[in-house]
Coordinates of C-alpha atoms in Angstrom, one line a residue:
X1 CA -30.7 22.2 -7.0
X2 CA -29.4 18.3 -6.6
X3 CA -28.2 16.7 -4.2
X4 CA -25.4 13.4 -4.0
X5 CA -26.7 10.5 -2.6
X6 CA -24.1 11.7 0.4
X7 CA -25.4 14.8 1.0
X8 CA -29.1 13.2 1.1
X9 CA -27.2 10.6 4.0
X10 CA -26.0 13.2 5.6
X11 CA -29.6 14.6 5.8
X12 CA -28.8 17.6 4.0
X13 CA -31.4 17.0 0.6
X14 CA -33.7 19.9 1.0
X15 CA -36.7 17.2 -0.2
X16 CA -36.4 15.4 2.8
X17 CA -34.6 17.3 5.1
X18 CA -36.8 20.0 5.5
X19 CA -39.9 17.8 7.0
X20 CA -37.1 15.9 9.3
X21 CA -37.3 14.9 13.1
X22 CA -33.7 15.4 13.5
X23 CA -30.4 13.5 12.3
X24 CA -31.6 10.9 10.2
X25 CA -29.2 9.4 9.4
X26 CA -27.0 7.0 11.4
X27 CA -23.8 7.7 10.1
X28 CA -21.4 8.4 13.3
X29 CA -17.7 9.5 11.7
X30 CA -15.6 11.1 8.6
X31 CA -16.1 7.9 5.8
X32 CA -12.4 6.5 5.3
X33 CA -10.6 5.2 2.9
X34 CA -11.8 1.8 1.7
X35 CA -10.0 -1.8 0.5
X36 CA -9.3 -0.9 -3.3
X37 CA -10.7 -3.4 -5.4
X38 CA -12.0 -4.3 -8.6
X39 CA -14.9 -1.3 -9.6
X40 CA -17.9 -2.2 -11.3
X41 CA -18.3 -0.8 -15.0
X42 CA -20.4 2.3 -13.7
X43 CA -17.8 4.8 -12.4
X44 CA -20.0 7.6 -11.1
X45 CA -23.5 7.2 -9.3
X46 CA -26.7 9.5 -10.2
X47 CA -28.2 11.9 -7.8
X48 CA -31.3 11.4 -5.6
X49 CA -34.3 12.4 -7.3
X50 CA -36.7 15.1 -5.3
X51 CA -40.0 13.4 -4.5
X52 CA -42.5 13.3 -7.1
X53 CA -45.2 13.8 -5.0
X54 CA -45.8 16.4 -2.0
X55 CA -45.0 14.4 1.3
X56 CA -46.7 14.6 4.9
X57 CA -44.8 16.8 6.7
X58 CA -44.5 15.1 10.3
X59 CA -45.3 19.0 11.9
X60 CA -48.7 19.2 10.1
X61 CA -49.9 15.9 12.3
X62 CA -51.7 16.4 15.7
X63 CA -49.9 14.2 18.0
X64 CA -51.1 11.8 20.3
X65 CA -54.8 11.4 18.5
X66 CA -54.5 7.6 17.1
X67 CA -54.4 4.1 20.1
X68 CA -51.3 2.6 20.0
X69 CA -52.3 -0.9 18.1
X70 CA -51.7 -4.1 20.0
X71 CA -50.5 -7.2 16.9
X72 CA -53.2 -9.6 17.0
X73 CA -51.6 -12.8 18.7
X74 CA -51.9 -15.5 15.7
X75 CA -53.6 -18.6 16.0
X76 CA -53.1 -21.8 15.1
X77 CA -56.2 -23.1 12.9
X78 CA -55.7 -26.8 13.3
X79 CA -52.7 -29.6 14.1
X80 CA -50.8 -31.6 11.4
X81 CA -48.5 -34.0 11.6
X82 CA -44.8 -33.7 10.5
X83 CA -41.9 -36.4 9.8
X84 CA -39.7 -35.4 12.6
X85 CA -42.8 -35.9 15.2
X86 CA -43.9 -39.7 14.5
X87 CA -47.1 -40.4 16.5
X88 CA -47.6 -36.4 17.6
X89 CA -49.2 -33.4 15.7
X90 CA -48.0 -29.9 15.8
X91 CA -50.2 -26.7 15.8
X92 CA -50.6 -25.3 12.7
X93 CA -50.6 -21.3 11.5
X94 CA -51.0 -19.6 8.3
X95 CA -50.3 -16.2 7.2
X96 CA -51.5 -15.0 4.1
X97 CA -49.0 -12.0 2.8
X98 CA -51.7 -10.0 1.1
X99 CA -52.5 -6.3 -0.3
X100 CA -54.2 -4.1 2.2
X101 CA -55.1 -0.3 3.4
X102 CA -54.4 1.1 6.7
X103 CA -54.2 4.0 8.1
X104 CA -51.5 5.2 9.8
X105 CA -52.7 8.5 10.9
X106 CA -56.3 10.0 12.0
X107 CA -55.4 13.0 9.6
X108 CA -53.9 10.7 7.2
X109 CA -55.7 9.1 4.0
X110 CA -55.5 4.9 4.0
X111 CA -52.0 3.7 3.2
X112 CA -51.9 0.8 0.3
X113 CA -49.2 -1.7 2.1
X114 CA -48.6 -5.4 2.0
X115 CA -49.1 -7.4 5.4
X116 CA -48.8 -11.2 6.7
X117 CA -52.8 -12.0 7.2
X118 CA -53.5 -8.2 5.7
X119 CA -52.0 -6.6 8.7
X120 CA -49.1 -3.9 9.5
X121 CA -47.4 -5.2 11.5
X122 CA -48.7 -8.8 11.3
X123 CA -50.1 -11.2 13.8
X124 CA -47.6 -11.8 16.7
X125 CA -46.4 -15.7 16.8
X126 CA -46.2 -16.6 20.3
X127 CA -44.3 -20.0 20.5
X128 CA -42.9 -21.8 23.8
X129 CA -39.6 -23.3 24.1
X130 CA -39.3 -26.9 22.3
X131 CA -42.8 -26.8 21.3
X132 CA -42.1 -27.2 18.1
X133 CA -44.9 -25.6 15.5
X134 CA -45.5 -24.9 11.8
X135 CA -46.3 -22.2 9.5
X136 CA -47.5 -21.9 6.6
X137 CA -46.4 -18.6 4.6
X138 CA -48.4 -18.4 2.0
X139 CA -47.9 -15.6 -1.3
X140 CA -50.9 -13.7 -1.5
X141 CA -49.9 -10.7 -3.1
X142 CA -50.8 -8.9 -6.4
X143 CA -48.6 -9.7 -9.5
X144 CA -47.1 -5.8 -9.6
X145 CA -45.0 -4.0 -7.3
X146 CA -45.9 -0.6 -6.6
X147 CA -42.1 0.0 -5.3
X148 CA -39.4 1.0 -7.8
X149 CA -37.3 -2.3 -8.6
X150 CA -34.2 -1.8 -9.4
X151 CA -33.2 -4.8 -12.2
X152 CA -29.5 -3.9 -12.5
X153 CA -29.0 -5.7 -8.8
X154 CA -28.5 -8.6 -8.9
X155 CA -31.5 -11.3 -8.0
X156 CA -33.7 -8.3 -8.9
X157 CA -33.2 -8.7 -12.7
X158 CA -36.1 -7.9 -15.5
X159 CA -35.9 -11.7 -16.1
X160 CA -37.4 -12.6 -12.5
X161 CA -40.9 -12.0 -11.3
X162 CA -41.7 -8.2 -10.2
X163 CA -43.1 -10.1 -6.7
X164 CA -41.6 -12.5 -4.7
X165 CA -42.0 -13.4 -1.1
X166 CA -39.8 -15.4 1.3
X167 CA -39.9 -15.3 5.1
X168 CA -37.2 -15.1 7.4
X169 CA -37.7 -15.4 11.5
X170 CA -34.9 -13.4 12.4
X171 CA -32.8 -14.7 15.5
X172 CA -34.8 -18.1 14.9
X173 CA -32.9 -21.5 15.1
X174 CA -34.1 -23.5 12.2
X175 CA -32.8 -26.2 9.7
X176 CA -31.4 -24.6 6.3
X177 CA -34.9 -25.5 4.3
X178 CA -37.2 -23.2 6.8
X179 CA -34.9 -20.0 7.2
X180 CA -35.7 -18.4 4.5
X181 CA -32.9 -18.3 1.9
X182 CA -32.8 -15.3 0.2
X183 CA -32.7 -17.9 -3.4
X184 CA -35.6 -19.6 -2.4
X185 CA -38.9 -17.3 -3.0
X186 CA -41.6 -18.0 -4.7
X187 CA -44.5 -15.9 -6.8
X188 CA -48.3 -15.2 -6.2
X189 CA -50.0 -18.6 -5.5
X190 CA -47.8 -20.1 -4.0
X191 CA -46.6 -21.2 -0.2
X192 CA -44.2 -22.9 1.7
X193 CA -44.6 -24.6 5.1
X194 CA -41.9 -24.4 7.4
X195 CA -41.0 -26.0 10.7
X196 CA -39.8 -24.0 14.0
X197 CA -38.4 -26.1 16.6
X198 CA -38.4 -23.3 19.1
X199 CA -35.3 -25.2 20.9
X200 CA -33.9 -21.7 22.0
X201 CA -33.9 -19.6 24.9
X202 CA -37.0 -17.0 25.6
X203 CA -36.5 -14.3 23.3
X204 CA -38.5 -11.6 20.9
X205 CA -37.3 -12.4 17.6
X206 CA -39.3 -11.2 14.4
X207 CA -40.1 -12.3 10.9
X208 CA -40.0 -10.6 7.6
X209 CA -39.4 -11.3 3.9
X210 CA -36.1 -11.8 2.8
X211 CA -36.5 -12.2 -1.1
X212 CA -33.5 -11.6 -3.0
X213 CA -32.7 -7.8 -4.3
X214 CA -36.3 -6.4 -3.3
X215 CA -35.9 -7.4 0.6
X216 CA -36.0 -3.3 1.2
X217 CA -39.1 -3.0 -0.6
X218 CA -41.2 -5.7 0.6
X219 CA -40.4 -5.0 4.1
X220 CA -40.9 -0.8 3.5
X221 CA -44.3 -2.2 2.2
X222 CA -44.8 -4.0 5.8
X223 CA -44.3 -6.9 5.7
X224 CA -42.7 -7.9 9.0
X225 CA -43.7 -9.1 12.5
X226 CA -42.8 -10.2 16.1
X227 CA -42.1 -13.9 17.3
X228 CA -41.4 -14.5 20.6
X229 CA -40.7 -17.8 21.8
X230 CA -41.2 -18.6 26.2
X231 CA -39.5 -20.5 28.3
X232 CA -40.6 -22.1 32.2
X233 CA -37.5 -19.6 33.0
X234 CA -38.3 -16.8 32.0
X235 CA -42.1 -17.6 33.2
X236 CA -41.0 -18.2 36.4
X237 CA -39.4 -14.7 37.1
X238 CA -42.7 -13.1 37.3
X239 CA -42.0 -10.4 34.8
X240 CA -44.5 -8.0 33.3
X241 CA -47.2 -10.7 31.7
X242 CA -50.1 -10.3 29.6
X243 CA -51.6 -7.2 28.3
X244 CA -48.6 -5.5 30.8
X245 CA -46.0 -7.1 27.8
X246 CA -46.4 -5.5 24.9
X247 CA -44.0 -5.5 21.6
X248 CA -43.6 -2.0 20.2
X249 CA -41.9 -2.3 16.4
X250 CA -40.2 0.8 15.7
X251 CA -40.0 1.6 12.1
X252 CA -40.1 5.6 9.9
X253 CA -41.6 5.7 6.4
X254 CA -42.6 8.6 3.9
X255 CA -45.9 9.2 2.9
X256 CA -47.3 11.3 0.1
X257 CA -50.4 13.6 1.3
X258 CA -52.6 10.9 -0.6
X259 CA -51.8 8.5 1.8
X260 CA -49.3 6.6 -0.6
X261 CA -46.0 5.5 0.3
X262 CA -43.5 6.9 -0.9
X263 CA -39.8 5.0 -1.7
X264 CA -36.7 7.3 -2.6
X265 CA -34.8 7.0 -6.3
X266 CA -32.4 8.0 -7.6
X267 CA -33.0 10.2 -10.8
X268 CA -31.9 7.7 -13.0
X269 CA -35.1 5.6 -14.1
X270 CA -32.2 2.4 -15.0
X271 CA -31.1 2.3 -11.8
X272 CA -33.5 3.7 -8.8
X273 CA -31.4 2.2 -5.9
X274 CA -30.6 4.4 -3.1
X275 CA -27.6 3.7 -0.9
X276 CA -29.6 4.4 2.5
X277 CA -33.7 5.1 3.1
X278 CA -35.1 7.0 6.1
X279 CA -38.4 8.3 6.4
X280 CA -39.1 11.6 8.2
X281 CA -42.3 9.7 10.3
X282 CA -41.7 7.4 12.9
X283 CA -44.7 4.4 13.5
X284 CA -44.7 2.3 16.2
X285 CA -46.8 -0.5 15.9
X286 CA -47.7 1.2 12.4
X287 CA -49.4 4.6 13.6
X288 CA -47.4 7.7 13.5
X289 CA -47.9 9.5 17.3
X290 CA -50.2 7.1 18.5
X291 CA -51.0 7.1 22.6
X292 CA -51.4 3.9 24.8
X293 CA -53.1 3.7 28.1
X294 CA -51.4 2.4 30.9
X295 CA -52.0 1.9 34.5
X296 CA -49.7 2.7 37.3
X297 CA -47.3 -0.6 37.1
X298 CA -44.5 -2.4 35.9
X299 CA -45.1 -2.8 31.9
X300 CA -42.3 -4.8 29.4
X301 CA -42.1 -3.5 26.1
X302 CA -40.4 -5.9 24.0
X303 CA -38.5 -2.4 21.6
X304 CA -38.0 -4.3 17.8
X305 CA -36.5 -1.9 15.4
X306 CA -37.4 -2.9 11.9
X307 CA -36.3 0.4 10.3
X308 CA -34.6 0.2 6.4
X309 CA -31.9 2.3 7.5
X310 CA -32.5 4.2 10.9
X311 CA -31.3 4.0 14.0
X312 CA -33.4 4.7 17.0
X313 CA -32.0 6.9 20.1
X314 CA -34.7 6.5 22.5
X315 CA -35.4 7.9 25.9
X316 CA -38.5 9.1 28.5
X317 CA -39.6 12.5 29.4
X318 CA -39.1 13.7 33.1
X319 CA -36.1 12.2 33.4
X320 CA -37.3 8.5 33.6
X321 CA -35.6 5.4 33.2
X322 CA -35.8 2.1 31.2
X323 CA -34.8 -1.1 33.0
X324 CA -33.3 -3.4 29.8
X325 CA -34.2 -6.7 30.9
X326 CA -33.1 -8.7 27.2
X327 CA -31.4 -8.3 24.4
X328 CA -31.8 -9.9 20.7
X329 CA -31.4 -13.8 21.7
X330 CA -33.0 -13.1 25.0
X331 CA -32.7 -12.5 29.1
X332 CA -29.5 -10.1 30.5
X333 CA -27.9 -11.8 33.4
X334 CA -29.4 -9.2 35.8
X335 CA -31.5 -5.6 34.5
X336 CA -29.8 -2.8 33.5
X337 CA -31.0 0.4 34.6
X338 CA -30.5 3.2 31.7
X339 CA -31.6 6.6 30.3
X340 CA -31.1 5.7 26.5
X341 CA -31.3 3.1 24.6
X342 CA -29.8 3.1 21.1
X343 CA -31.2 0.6 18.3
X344 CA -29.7 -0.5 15.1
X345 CA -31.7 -2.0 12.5
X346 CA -33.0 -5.5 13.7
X347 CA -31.7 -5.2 17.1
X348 CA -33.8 -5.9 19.9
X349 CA -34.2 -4.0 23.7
X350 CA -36.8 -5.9 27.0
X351 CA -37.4 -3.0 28.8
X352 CA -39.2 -2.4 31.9
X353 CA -41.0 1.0 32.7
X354 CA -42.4 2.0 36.0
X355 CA -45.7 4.3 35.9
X356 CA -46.5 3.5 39.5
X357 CA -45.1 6.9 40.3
X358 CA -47.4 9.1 37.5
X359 CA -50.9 8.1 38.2
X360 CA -52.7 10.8 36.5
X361 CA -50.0 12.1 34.6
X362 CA -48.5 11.3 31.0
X363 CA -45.0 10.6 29.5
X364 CA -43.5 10.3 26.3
X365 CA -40.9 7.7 24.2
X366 CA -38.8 10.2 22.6
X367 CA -36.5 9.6 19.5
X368 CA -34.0 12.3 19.5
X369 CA -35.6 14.6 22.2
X370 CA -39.1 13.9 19.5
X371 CA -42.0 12.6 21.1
X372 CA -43.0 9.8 19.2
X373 CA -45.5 7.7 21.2
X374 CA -47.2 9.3 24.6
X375 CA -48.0 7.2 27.6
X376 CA -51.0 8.2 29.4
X377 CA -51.2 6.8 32.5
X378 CA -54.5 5.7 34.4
X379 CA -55.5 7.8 38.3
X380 CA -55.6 3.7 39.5
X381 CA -55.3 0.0 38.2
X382 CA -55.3 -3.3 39.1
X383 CA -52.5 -4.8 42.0
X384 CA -49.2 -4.7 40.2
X385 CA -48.3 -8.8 41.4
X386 CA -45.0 -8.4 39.0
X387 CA -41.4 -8.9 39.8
X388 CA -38.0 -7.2 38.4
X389 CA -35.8 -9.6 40.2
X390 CA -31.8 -8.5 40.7
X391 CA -30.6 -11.9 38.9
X392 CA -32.3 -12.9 35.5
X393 CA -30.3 -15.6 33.9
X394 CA -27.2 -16.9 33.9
X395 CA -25.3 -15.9 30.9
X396 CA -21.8 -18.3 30.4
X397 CA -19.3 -16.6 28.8
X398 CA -17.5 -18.2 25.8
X399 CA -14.0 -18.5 25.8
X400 CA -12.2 -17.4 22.4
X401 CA -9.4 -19.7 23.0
X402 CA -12.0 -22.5 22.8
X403 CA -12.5 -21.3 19.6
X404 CA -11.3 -23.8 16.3
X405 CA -11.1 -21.1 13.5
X406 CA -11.0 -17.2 13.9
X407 CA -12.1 -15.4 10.9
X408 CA -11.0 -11.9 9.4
X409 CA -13.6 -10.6 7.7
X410 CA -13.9 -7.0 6.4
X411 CA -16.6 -4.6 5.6
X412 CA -16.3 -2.9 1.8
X413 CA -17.2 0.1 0.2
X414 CA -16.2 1.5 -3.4
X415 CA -17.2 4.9 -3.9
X416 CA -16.9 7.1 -6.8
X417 CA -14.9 10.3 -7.3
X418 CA -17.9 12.2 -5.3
X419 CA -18.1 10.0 -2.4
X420 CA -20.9 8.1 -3.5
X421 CA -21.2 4.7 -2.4
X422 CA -21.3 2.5 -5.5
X423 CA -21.3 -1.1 -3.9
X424 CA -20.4 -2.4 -0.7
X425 CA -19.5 -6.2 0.2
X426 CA -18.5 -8.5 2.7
X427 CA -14.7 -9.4 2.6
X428 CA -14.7 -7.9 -0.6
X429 CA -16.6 -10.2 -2.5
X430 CA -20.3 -10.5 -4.2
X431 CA -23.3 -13.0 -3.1
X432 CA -22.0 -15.1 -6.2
X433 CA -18.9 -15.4 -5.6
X434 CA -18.2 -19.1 -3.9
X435 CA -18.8 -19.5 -0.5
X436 CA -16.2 -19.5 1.5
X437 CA -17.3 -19.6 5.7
X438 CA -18.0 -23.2 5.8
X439 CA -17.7 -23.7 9.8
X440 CA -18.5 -27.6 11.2
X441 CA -21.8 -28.1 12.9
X442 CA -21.5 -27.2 17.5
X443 CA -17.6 -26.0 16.8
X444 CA -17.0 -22.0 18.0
X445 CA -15.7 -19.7 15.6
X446 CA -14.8 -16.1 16.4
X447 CA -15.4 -13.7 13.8
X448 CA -13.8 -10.4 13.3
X449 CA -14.8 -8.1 11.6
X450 CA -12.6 -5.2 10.1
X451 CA -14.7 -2.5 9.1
X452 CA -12.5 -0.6 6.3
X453 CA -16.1 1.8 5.8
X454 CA -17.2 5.3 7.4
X455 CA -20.0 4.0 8.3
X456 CA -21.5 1.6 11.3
X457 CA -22.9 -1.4 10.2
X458 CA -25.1 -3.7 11.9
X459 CA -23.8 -6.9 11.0
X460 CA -26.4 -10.4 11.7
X461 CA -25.5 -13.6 11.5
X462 CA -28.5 -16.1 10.7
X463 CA -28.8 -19.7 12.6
X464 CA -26.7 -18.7 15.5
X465 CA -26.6 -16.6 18.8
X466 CA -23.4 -14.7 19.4
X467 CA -21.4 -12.8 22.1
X468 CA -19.5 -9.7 21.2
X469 CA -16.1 -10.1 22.5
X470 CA -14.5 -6.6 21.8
X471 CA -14.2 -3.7 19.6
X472 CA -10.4 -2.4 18.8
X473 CA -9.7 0.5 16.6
X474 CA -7.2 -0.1 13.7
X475 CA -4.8 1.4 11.7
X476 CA -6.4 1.7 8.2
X477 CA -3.4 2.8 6.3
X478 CA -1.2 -0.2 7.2
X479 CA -4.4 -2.6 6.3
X480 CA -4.5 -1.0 3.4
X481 CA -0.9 -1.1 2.6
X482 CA -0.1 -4.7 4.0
X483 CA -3.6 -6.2 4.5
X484 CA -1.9 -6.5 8.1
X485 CA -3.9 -5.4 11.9
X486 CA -2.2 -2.7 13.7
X487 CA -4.1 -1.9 16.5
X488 CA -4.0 1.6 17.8
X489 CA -5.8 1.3 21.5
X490 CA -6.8 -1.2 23.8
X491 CA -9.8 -3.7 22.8
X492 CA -12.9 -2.3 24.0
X493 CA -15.0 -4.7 26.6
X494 CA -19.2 -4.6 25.6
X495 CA -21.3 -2.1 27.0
X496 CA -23.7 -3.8 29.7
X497 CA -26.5 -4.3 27.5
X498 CA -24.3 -6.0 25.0
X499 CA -23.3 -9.0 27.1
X500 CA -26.2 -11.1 26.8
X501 CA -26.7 -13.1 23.8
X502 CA -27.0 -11.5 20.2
X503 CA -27.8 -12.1 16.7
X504 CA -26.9 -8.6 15.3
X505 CA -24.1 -6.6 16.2
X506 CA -23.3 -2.8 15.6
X507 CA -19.4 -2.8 13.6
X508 CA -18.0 0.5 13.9
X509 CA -15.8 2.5 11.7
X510 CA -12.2 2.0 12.2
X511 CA -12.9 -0.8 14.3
X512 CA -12.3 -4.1 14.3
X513 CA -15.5 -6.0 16.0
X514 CA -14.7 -9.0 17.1
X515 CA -18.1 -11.9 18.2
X516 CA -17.7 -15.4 19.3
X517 CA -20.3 -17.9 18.5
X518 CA -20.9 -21.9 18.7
X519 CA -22.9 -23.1 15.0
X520 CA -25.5 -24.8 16.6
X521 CA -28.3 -26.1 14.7
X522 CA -28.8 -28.2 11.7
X523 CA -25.8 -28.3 8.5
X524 CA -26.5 -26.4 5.5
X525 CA -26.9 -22.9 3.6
X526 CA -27.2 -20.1 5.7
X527 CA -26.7 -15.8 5.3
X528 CA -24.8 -13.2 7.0
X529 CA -25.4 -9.9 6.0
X530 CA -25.9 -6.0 6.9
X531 CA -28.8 -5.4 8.2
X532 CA -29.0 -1.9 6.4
X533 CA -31.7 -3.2 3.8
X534 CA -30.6 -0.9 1.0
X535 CA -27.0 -2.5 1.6
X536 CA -28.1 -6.5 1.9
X537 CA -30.0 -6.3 -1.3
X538 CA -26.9 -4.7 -3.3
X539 CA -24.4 -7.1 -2.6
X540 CA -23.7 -6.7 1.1
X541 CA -24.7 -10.4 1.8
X542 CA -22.8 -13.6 1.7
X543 CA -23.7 -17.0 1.9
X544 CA -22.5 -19.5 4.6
X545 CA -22.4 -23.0 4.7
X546 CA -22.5 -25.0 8.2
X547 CA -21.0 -28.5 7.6
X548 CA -21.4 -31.8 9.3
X549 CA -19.7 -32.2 12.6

């Protein structure tokens, strides 16, 4: 039997659907009608291929066997001097992307994977506001790729190098030359040293490869981790500190039995690219079930979800609550007491978790009523000295009529007569095509964007921080009949965890989303894209070019 590439969405493909968690996929409504446009010359797309190989099926695991691993914090090796800094040196890092084994599960053979400084996830950069530092990233990796490239997308073509590595600290506010342009990678052997201001608000941000039309493999193959810049702020609010503030990167992958990854294709060898990839195991922190130890206190998890595709629905057993504390760019104005929290790809949640009241006892992060990681807390501990104040941060509000150009942008998706997505693009055009977001350097823009897909789509925006504004549903026939916005309700106002500051934003289907931002930061070439990964390296990724005030 075969399945579309849809009906594998939709988590109907026997192959994978059968060793599921539940709902895989993140798709939340009946796909729409989308923008016609110009179709590419393929007018059809191939199946999904079943696995080649027998996979781990998430049931056959003993749960709970496997620590929780704790990212090294990275350290700086020496200082070096830089041109911006006359008369000062700046610490200096290196992470060495390189070929290792890990392994994931007790019960599980070693996993080959890539990782900065041969770890999954790498070493955690710890920076502190306007301490400025330097890293160097340097390309350590074999020549091969053991994931299936796909050379009919474009960057990815059999001219170009099978590996190439560029990083990317997402949510980071850096000149053009150090964020990691998806153009600008380079091959085995070689490096690049970048400079990170760290003039930002605290925040957990994270880094990962961005090379162009492999991004989706080189991160499936692991290489991403955490950055978190501090600020006297944030410091002074007496949060959950030290080994009581942990980051917890959320990810799923599939394995074969030998331990091997394993990256879906389609079933034709010419063109392997699948529209969307899930996994049927969740890691955290790069073990599948893995426990941690905790005493009865306050802990912060900084909750990173640097999934391909998923989306993370996550809750706590006996009816316990998170308290979000931050959001992508940083602190909430005040904590936010919840039951769920819902993650896109790249977005970030601060939580807070109580275990003062379950000495002795154990709880569990859930994904989908799943147990994924079990929390088992300690009989006694040390003095919990922490603090979850009522007020946070102040959080100022931009004003869209401040704004000096508001944008229109639309989401794209041509599909063929199945309902197979064939390509999707940003205001229907292609990463070649000439840019045209060119916004001056401190003016506010609000951009809005008109998402003519079935499908949500988390939408980031490098360089800047952004607040979401609204979401309004649309009529989709009269877009599509006069390119004109007839709204069809009221604009909806952010949920409470959305009002802080962001650098990723979930757009809806059938909505228009509408952000507000101010391009701070230094003029040049910069990216907005959709964070689906499978989606960013096929064209759903536009350059943007910040120009001098």
């Amino acid at each position: 039997m075969t399945f579309t590439r849809r009906d594998f969405l939709r988590g109907a493909g026997a192959c994978v659907g059968a060793y599921a968690l539940t709902d895989l996929w993140p798709w939340r409504a009946a796909r729409a009608s989308t923008m016609p446009m110009t179709m590419p010359m393929r007018t059809s797309m191939p199946t999904l291929a079943a696995p080649n190989v027998p996979l781990i099926n998430p049931t056959s695991l003993a749960r709970f066997v496997d620590p929780l691993p704790i990212p090294a914090i990275a350290r700086a090796t020496e200082q070096r001097t830089h041109p911006a800094y006359p008369g000062r040196t700046l610490p200096y890092y290196r992470m060495d992307m390189r070929a290792c084994k890990t392994k994931l599960h007790r019960d599980v053979p070693s996993t080959p994977l890539w990782g900065y400084d041969g770890q999954f996830p790498g070493p955690t950069i710890v920076g502190q506001r306007d301490e400025p530092l330097l890293v160097e990233w340097v390309n350590a990796l074999p020549s091969k790729h053991f994931l299936p490239i796909d050379h009919a997308i474009h960057g990815a073509e059999k001219d170009k190098p099978e590996v190439r590595a560029i990083t990317h600290v997402h949510g980071a506010r850096v000149s053009a030359n150090a964020d990691g342009f998806p153009e600008d990678w380079y091959t085995p052997g070689r490096s690049v040293l970048y400079h990170y201001p760290n003039a930002q608000d605290a925040a957990t941000l994270w880094y990962h490869d961005h090379a162009m039309g492999i991004t989706r493999l080189n991160i499936y193959a692991g290489l991403f981790g955490a950055y978190i810049v501090h600020d006297k702020e944030e410091q002074a609010l007496n949060l959950p500190s030290g080994d009581c503030d942990i980051p917890l990167m959320l990810c799923d992958r599939m394995v074969a039995q030998d331990g091997q990854l394993y990256y879906p294709v389609s079933d034709d060898p010419s063109a392997p690219w699948v529209m969307q990839c899930s996994g049927n195991l969740v890691l955290c922190n790069g073990k599948i079930f893995p426990y941690l130890d905790v005493e009865p206190r306050r802990y912060r998890f900084r909750l990173a979800n640097v999934a391909n595709t998923r989306f993370f629905d996550l809750s706590l057993s006996h009816d316990q609550s998170f308290h979000q504390i931050g959001s992508d760019q940083g602190l909430l104005s005040a904590p936010f007491e919840r039951s769920r929290i819902e993650l896109y790809p790249a977005e970030r949640a601060d939580v807070v978790i109580d275990f003062s009241g379950f000495a002795g006892k154990s709880l569990q992060l859930r994904h989908q009523a799943e147990g994924i990681l079990q929390f088992r807390v300690r009989e006694h501990g040390r003095p919990d000295t922490s603090a979850l104040p009522a007020k946070l941060r102040d959080v100022a509000r931009i004003d869209p009529a401040s704004a000096v150009q508001n944008r229109v942008l639309t989401l794209n998706e041509t599909d063929d007569a199945n309902g197979n997505a064939m390509t999707m693009l940003l205001n229907g055009q292609r990463w070649s095509d000439p840019i045209t977001e060119k916004p001056k350097q401190n003016s506010i823009e609000t951009w809005s964007f008109v998402n003519l897909t079935g499908d949500a789509h988390p939408i980031h925006v490098h360089l800047v921080r952004f607040q979401i504004l609204d979401r309004r549903p649309f009529d989709l026939f009269a877009w599509n009949a006069h390119r004109k916005l007839v709204f069809t309700g009221p604009a909806q106002s952010p949920e409470p965890q959305e009002l802080g500051w962001k650098d990723t934003v979930r757009a809806d289907p059938g909505m228009v989303t509408r952000i507000a931002m101010r391009f701070e930061g230094e003029p040049g070439r910069y990216v907005w894209h959709c964070h689906f990964l499978e989606h960013e390296d096929n064209e759903m990724m536009r350059p943007f070019e910040v120009l001098p005030a």
